[in-house]
Coordinates of C-alpha atoms (C1' of nucleotides) in Angstrom, one line a residue:
Chain J
M312 CA 85.5 115.9 -103.6
I313 CA 88.7 115.3 -101.9
P314 CA 88.5 115.2 -98.0
N315 CA 90.3 117.8 -96.0
K316 CA 93.2 115.7 -94.9
D317 CA 94.3 115.1 -98.5
R318 CA 94.7 118.8 -99.2
G319 CA 98.0 119.7 -97.6
F320 CA 99.3 123.2 -98.0
D321 CA 102.1 121.9 -100.2
T322 CA 99.3 121.6 -102.8
L323 CA 99.0 125.4 -102.5
R324 CA 102.7 126.2 -102.8
A325 CA 103.0 123.7 -105.7
R326 CA 100.7 126.0 -107.6
G327 CA 102.7 129.0 -106.8
L328 CA 100.2 130.1 -104.2
R329 CA 101.3 131.4 -100.8
L330 CA 100.2 130.6 -97.4
T331 CA 99.8 134.1 -95.9
R332 CA 98.6 134.9 -92.4
P333 CA 95.2 136.1 -93.6
R334 CA 94.7 133.2 -95.9
R335 CA 95.6 130.7 -93.2
L336 CA 93.3 132.3 -90.7
I337 CA 90.4 132.4 -93.1
L338 CA 90.7 128.8 -93.8
D339 CA 90.9 128.0 -90.1
V340 CA 87.8 130.0 -89.3
V341 CA 85.7 128.2 -92.0
R342 CA 87.0 124.8 -90.8
A343 CA 86.3 125.6 -87.2
T344 CA 82.6 125.9 -87.6
D345 CA 79.8 123.9 -89.1
A346 CA 77.5 126.9 -89.4
H347 CA 78.2 127.2 -93.2
P348 CA 79.3 130.8 -92.7
T349 CA 79.0 133.8 -95.0
A350 CA 81.9 135.9 -96.1
A351 CA 80.8 138.6 -93.6
F352 CA 80.9 136.1 -90.7
V353 CA 84.4 134.9 -91.6
Y354 CA 85.5 138.5 -91.9
Q355 CA 84.3 139.3 -88.4
R356 CA 86.0 136.3 -86.9
V357 CA 89.3 136.9 -88.8
R358 CA 89.4 140.5 -87.7
R359 CA 89.4 139.4 -84.0
R360 CA 93.0 138.2 -84.6
L361 CA 94.1 140.2 -87.6
P362 CA 92.2 143.5 -87.4
R363 CA 93.7 145.0 -90.6
V364 CA 92.3 142.3 -92.9
S365 CA 89.8 143.7 -95.5
L366 CA 86.6 142.2 -96.6
A367 CA 87.9 142.1 -100.1
T368 CA 90.7 139.8 -99.0
V369 CA 88.3 137.5 -97.3
H370 CA 86.2 137.3 -100.5
R371 CA 89.2 136.7 -102.7
N372 CA 90.5 134.0 -100.4
L373 CA 87.2 132.2 -99.9
R374 CA 86.8 132.1 -103.7
M375 CA 90.3 130.9 -104.2
L376 CA 90.2 128.3 -101.5
A377 CA 87.0 126.9 -102.8
A378 CA 88.3 126.8 -106.3
E379 CA 91.4 124.9 -105.2
G380 CA 89.2 122.4 -103.3
F381 CA 90.1 123.4 -99.7
L382 CA 86.5 124.2 -99.0
A383 CA 83.1 124.0 -100.6
E384 CA 80.8 126.9 -101.5
R385 CA 77.1 127.1 -102.2
A386 CA 74.8 129.8 -103.4
D387 CA 72.0 130.9 -101.0
A388 CA 69.5 133.6 -101.1
G389 CA 71.4 136.4 -99.4
G390 CA 74.9 135.4 -100.5
M391 CA 77.4 132.6 -100.8
R392 CA 78.0 130.3 -97.9
F393 CA 81.2 128.3 -97.3
D394 CA 81.8 124.9 -95.8
G395 CA 85.0 123.5 -94.4
N396 CA 83.7 120.0 -94.7
T397 CA 84.6 119.0 -98.2
A398 CA 83.6 115.3 -97.7
P399 CA 80.4 114.5 -99.6
H400 CA 77.4 115.2 -97.4
D401 CA 73.9 116.7 -97.6
H402 CA 72.2 119.6 -96.0
F403 CA 69.1 120.2 -94.0
T404 CA 67.8 123.8 -93.9
C405 CA 65.4 124.6 -91.1
L406 CA 62.7 126.8 -92.4
A407 CA 61.9 128.1 -88.9
C408 CA 65.3 129.2 -87.6
G409 CA 67.3 129.2 -90.9
R410 CA 70.1 127.1 -89.6
I411 CA 71.8 124.7 -92.0
Y412 CA 72.6 121.2 -90.6
D413 CA 74.9 118.7 -92.1
V414 CA 73.3 115.4 -92.9
P415 CA 75.2 112.0 -93.2
G416 CA 75.0 112.1 -97.0
R417 CA 74.1 109.7 -99.7
T418 CA 76.9 108.7 -101.9
E419 CA 75.5 105.5 -103.4
R420 CA 76.3 105.0 -107.1
S421 CA 72.7 104.1 -107.6
V422 CA 71.7 107.7 -107.2
R423 CA 74.1 108.9 -109.8
R424 CA 73.3 106.1 -112.2
R425 CA 69.7 107.1 -112.0
V426 CA 70.5 110.3 -113.8
A427 CA 73.4 109.2 -115.9
A428 CA 71.9 106.0 -117.5
P429 CA 68.6 107.3 -118.9
I430 CA 69.9 110.6 -120.4
G431 CA 73.5 110.0 -121.0
F432 CA 74.7 112.7 -118.6
E433 CA 78.0 112.3 -116.7
V434 CA 77.4 113.0 -113.1
L435 CA 80.5 114.3 -111.2
E436 CA 78.8 115.5 -108.1
H437 CA 75.4 115.4 -106.4
R438 CA 73.9 116.7 -103.3
T439 CA 70.5 116.6 -101.7
E440 CA 69.0 119.6 -99.9
Y441 CA 66.3 119.0 -97.3
Y442 CA 64.0 121.7 -96.0
G443 CA 61.8 121.4 -92.9
R444 CA 61.9 122.0 -89.2
C445 CA 64.7 121.0 -86.9
V446 CA 64.1 119.3 -83.5
A447 CA 64.6 122.5 -81.5
C448 CA 62.0 124.4 -83.6
R449 CA 59.5 121.5 -83.5
R450 CA 59.5 121.8 -79.7
Q451 CA 58.6 125.4 -79.8
R452 CA 55.1 124.5 -81.2
G453 CA 54.0 128.0 -82.2
R454 CA 57.0 128.8 -84.2
P455 CA 55.9 129.1 -87.8
P456 CA 58.0 128.3 -90.9
V457 CA 59.6 131.7 -91.5
T458 CA 57.5 133.5 -94.0
Q459 CA 60.5 134.3 -96.1
Y460 CA 58.7 137.2 -97.7
R461 CA 56.5 140.2 -96.8
R462 CA 52.9 139.9 -97.9
S463 CA 53.3 143.3 -99.4
Y464 CA 54.8 143.6 -102.8
G465 CA 55.6 147.2 -103.1
R466 CA 54.1 148.8 -100.0
P467 CA 54.8 148.6 -96.2
Q468 CA 52.4 146.8 -94.0
G469 CA 51.7 146.5 -90.3
H470 CA 51.9 142.8 -89.5
Chain S
M127 CA 54.6 121.6 -103.7
I128 CA 51.3 121.9 -105.4
P129 CA 51.3 121.2 -109.2
N130 CA 50.5 124.0 -111.6
K131 CA 47.1 122.8 -112.5
D132 CA 45.8 123.1 -108.9
R133 CA 46.7 126.7 -108.8
G134 CA 44.0 128.5 -110.6
F135 CA 44.0 132.3 -110.7
D136 CA 41.0 132.2 -108.4
T137 CA 43.5 131.4 -105.7
L138 CA 45.0 134.8 -106.4
R139 CA 41.8 136.8 -106.4
A140 CA 40.7 134.9 -103.3
R141 CA 43.7 136.5 -101.5
G142 CA 42.9 139.9 -102.7
L143 CA 45.5 139.8 -105.4
R144 CA 44.9 141.0 -108.9
L145 CA 45.7 139.4 -112.2
T146 CA 47.2 142.4 -114.1
R147 CA 48.6 142.3 -117.5
P148 CA 52.3 142.4 -116.4
R149 CA 51.7 139.7 -113.8
R150 CA 50.0 137.4 -116.2
L151 CA 52.7 137.8 -118.8
I152 CA 55.5 137.3 -116.3
L153 CA 53.9 134.0 -115.2
D154 CA 53.4 132.9 -118.8
V155 CA 57.0 133.6 -119.7
V156 CA 58.4 131.6 -116.8
R157 CA 56.0 128.7 -117.5
A158 CA 56.8 128.8 -121.3
T159 CA 60.5 127.8 -120.8
D160 CA 62.4 125.1 -119.0
A161 CA 65.6 127.2 -118.9
H162 CA 65.1 128.2 -115.2
P163 CA 65.2 131.9 -116.2
T164 CA 66.6 134.8 -114.2
A165 CA 64.6 137.9 -113.5
A166 CA 66.6 139.7 -116.2
F167 CA 65.6 137.1 -118.8
V168 CA 61.9 137.3 -117.9
Y169 CA 62.2 141.1 -118.0
Q170 CA 63.5 141.0 -121.6
R171 CA 60.8 138.6 -122.7
V172 CA 58.0 140.5 -121.1
R173 CA 59.1 143.8 -122.6
R174 CA 58.7 142.4 -126.1
R175 CA 55.0 142.5 -125.5
L176 CA 54.7 145.1 -122.8
P177 CA 57.5 147.6 -123.3
R178 CA 56.7 149.8 -120.4
V179 CA 57.1 147.1 -117.7
S180 CA 59.9 147.8 -115.2
L181 CA 62.4 145.4 -113.9
A182 CA 61.2 146.2 -110.4
T183 CA 57.8 145.0 -111.3
V184 CA 59.2 141.8 -112.7
H185 CA 61.1 141.2 -109.4
R186 CA 58.1 142.0 -107.3
N187 CA 55.9 139.6 -109.2
L188 CA 58.4 136.8 -109.4
R189 CA 58.8 137.0 -105.6
M190 CA 55.1 137.1 -105.1
L191 CA 54.2 134.3 -107.5
A192 CA 56.9 132.1 -105.9
A193 CA 55.6 132.9 -102.4
E194 CA 52.0 132.0 -103.5
G195 CA 53.2 128.7 -105.0
F196 CA 52.7 129.6 -108.7
L197 CA 56.4 129.0 -109.4
A198 CA 59.5 127.8 -107.7
E199 CA 62.6 129.8 -107.0
R200 CA 66.2 128.8 -106.3
A201 CA 69.3 130.7 -105.3
D202 CA 72.2 130.4 -107.7
A203 CA 75.6 132.1 -107.9
G204 CA 74.7 135.1 -110.0
G205 CA 71.1 135.5 -108.8
M206 CA 67.8 133.9 -108.3
R207 CA 66.4 131.5 -110.9
F208 CA 62.7 130.7 -111.4
D209 CA 61.0 127.6 -112.4
G210 CA 57.4 127.3 -113.8
N211 CA 57.4 123.6 -113.0
T212 CA 56.3 123.3 -109.4
A213 CA 55.9 119.6 -109.4
P214 CA 58.7 117.9 -107.4
H215 CA 61.7 117.2 -109.5
D216 CA 65.5 117.4 -109.4
H217 CA 68.0 119.4 -111.4
F218 CA 71.1 118.6 -113.3
T219 CA 73.6 121.5 -113.9
C220 CA 76.0 121.0 -116.7
L221 CA 79.4 122.3 -115.6
A222 CA 80.5 122.8 -119.2
C223 CA 77.6 124.8 -120.7
G224 CA 75.9 126.0 -117.5
R225 CA 72.5 124.8 -118.6
I226 CA 70.1 123.5 -116.0
Y227 CA 68.1 120.4 -116.9
D228 CA 65.1 119.0 -115.2
V229 CA 65.5 115.4 -113.9
P230 CA 62.6 113.0 -113.2
G231 CA 62.8 113.5 -109.5
R232 CA 62.9 111.3 -106.5
T233 CA 59.9 111.6 -104.2
E234 CA 60.2 108.3 -102.3
R235 CA 59.4 108.6 -98.6
S236 CA 62.5 106.6 -97.9
V237 CA 64.6 109.5 -98.8
R238 CA 62.9 111.8 -96.3
R239 CA 62.7 109.2 -93.6
R240 CA 66.4 108.8 -93.8
V241 CA 66.8 112.3 -92.4
A242 CA 63.8 112.5 -90.3
A243 CA 64.1 109.3 -88.3
P244 CA 67.6 109.6 -86.9
I245 CA 67.7 113.2 -85.9
G246 CA 64.0 114.0 -85.3
F247 CA 63.8 116.6 -88.1
E248 CA 60.6 117.2 -90.0
V249 CA 61.3 117.1 -93.7
L250 CA 58.8 119.2 -95.7
E251 CA 60.7 119.3 -98.9
H252 CA 63.8 117.8 -100.5
R253 CA 65.6 118.2 -103.8
T254 CA 68.7 116.7 -105.3
E255 CA 71.2 118.7 -107.3
Y256 CA 73.4 117.0 -109.8
Y257 CA 76.5 118.4 -111.4
G258 CA 78.4 117.1 -114.4
R259 CA 78.4 117.2 -118.2
C260 CA 75.4 116.9 -120.4
V261 CA 75.2 114.7 -123.5
A262 CA 75.9 117.6 -125.9
C263 CA 79.0 118.7 -124.0
R264 CA 80.3 115.2 -123.7
R265 CA 80.3 114.9 -127.4
Q266 CA 82.5 118.0 -127.8
R267 CA 85.4 116.2 -126.3
G268 CA 87.7 119.1 -125.7
R269 CA 85.2 121.2 -123.8
P270 CA 86.4 121.5 -120.3
P271 CA 84.3 121.9 -117.2
V272 CA 83.9 125.7 -117.1
T273 CA 86.6 127.0 -114.7
Q274 CA 84.0 129.1 -112.9
Y275 CA 86.8 131.4 -111.7
R276 CA 89.8 133.4 -112.9
R277 CA 93.0 131.9 -111.7
S278 CA 94.0 135.4 -110.6
Y279 CA 92.7 136.6 -107.3
G280 CA 93.3 140.3 -107.4
R281 CA 95.1 140.9 -110.6
P282 CA 94.2 140.6 -114.3
Q283 CA 95.8 137.9 -116.4
G284 CA 96.1 137.0 -120.0
H285 CA 94.6 133.6 -120.5
Chain E
dA132 C1' 114.5 139.9 -105.8
dT133 C1' 109.9 139.2 -107.4
dA134 C1' 105.6 137.0 -108.3
dG135 C1' 101.9 136.9 -105.6
dA136 C1' 98.8 139.1 -101.7
dT137 C1' 96.8 142.8 -99.3
dG138 C1' 94.2 147.2 -98.0
dC139 C1' 91.4 150.6 -99.5
dA140 C1' 88.1 152.7 -102.1
dA141 C1' 85.4 152.6 -106.1
dA142 C1' 82.7 150.0 -109.2
dC143 C1' 79.4 146.4 -110.3
dT144 C1' 75.4 143.2 -110.2
dC145 C1' 71.3 141.9 -108.5
dT146 C1' 67.4 143.0 -105.7
dT147 C1' 64.4 145.9 -102.9
dT148 C1' 61.9 150.1 -101.7
dG149 C1' 59.6 155.0 -101.5
dC150 C1' 56.4 157.4 -103.8
dA151 C1' 53.1 159.5 -106.9
dG152 C1' 50.1 158.2 -110.2
dG153 C1' 47.5 154.4 -112.7
dT154 C1' 44.1 150.4 -112.7
dC155 C1' 41.4 146.2 -111.7
dG156 C1' 37.1 144.7 -109.8
Chain Q
dC1179 C1' 35.7 154.4 -105.3
dG1180 C1' 39.4 152.0 -102.9
dA1181 C1' 42.7 148.7 -102.5
dC1182 C1' 46.1 147.0 -105.1
dC1183 C1' 49.8 147.7 -108.8
dT1184 C1' 53.1 149.9 -111.5
dG1185 C1' 57.0 152.9 -113.3
dC1186 C1' 60.7 155.4 -112.1
dA1187 C1' 64.5 156.5 -109.5
dA1188 C1' 67.1 155.9 -105.6
dA1189 C1' 68.8 152.9 -102.1
dG1190 C1' 70.7 148.4 -100.4
dA1191 C1' 73.3 144.2 -100.0
dG1192 C1' 76.9 141.3 -101.5
dT1193 C1' 80.8 140.8 -104.4
dT1194 C1' 84.5 142.2 -107.4
dT1195 C1' 88.3 145.1 -109.1
dG1196 C1' 92.2 148.9 -109.9
dC1197 C1' 96.2 150.2 -108.0
dA1198 C1' 100.0 151.2 -105.0
dT1199 C1' 102.2 148.9 -101.4
dC1200 C1' 103.7 144.9 -98.9
dT1201 C1' 105.6 140.1 -98.2
dA1202 C1' 106.4 135.0 -98.5
dT1203 C1' 109.7 132.3 -100.5

DNA sequence: ATAGATGCAAACTCTTTGCAGGTCG
DNA sequence: CGACCTGCAAAGAGTTTGCATCTAT
């Protein structure tokens, strides 16, 4: 992955792509947060300054910007999430509050070789996902790891 | 994660859950493949033997079986995928053919400490995702990493 | 001027839910 | 028998697309 700085907007234009106001703003919004926002979140933020922007435009641009390497995207239950930090790094998802934290990242070649060598696969990218409880949630003792599901599979239930 | 063997069906009954024919079959189908199937895939397979089963039932059961620890689920662009192998292991996704391979897995404590120690997070789970090209696809020289997106963002295009 | 972008609304895909009837234990 | 499950159909949530209009270059 190429770090942000290396991706000037000339790269965009060179590909016949334009730097429109909505597009620029969408990219700014994603880069301005480390909350790994959803399309809906970006949409809301963008509309504060450009109220006429449509959700479709936000989706189109997020998809495009990710494809062109200006930001990273990752699938998540409940939708895609985007990340303005395109430098290699890992993620920690807190099972209690759901927040996703950036983690320094492990880029060592040894990690990739581990996979490549034995089976002959060519590793282009790798990322580690951690799950647990963040400092804040650990302090709130009682707070249980979010149950992620209703214990009723097909019928409501008082809880 | 608790390995398959430790999860007898008694565990189910002990929780007041039943082992119905659809449920049993759904679990069998997921466990019988290492292709990390989608709900739709499981649905098709299940219907070969129980033609009356509905897609909703497949979803309900996959969600439940995952929640109870009988199988693992992971979000993926294009839907959830399920994995009958609940022992800790990693995944390699081939960008050319899209197949997901199981990889031996890295369970060392050192990996978790790396995150836990510096920031005070409690790591309960961790998994590494690799992306690249599998042996088969490397042999077919020409085969390019699937473009994942259409180079048109809002208009069709001959390609 | 013109290829590329946008807004709007409709279409799609995947998943969940309400409900009446069926079934496991 | 009673709690749990299921099928069916309808509703949701998130994302994509057709098309006429607009705009960056």
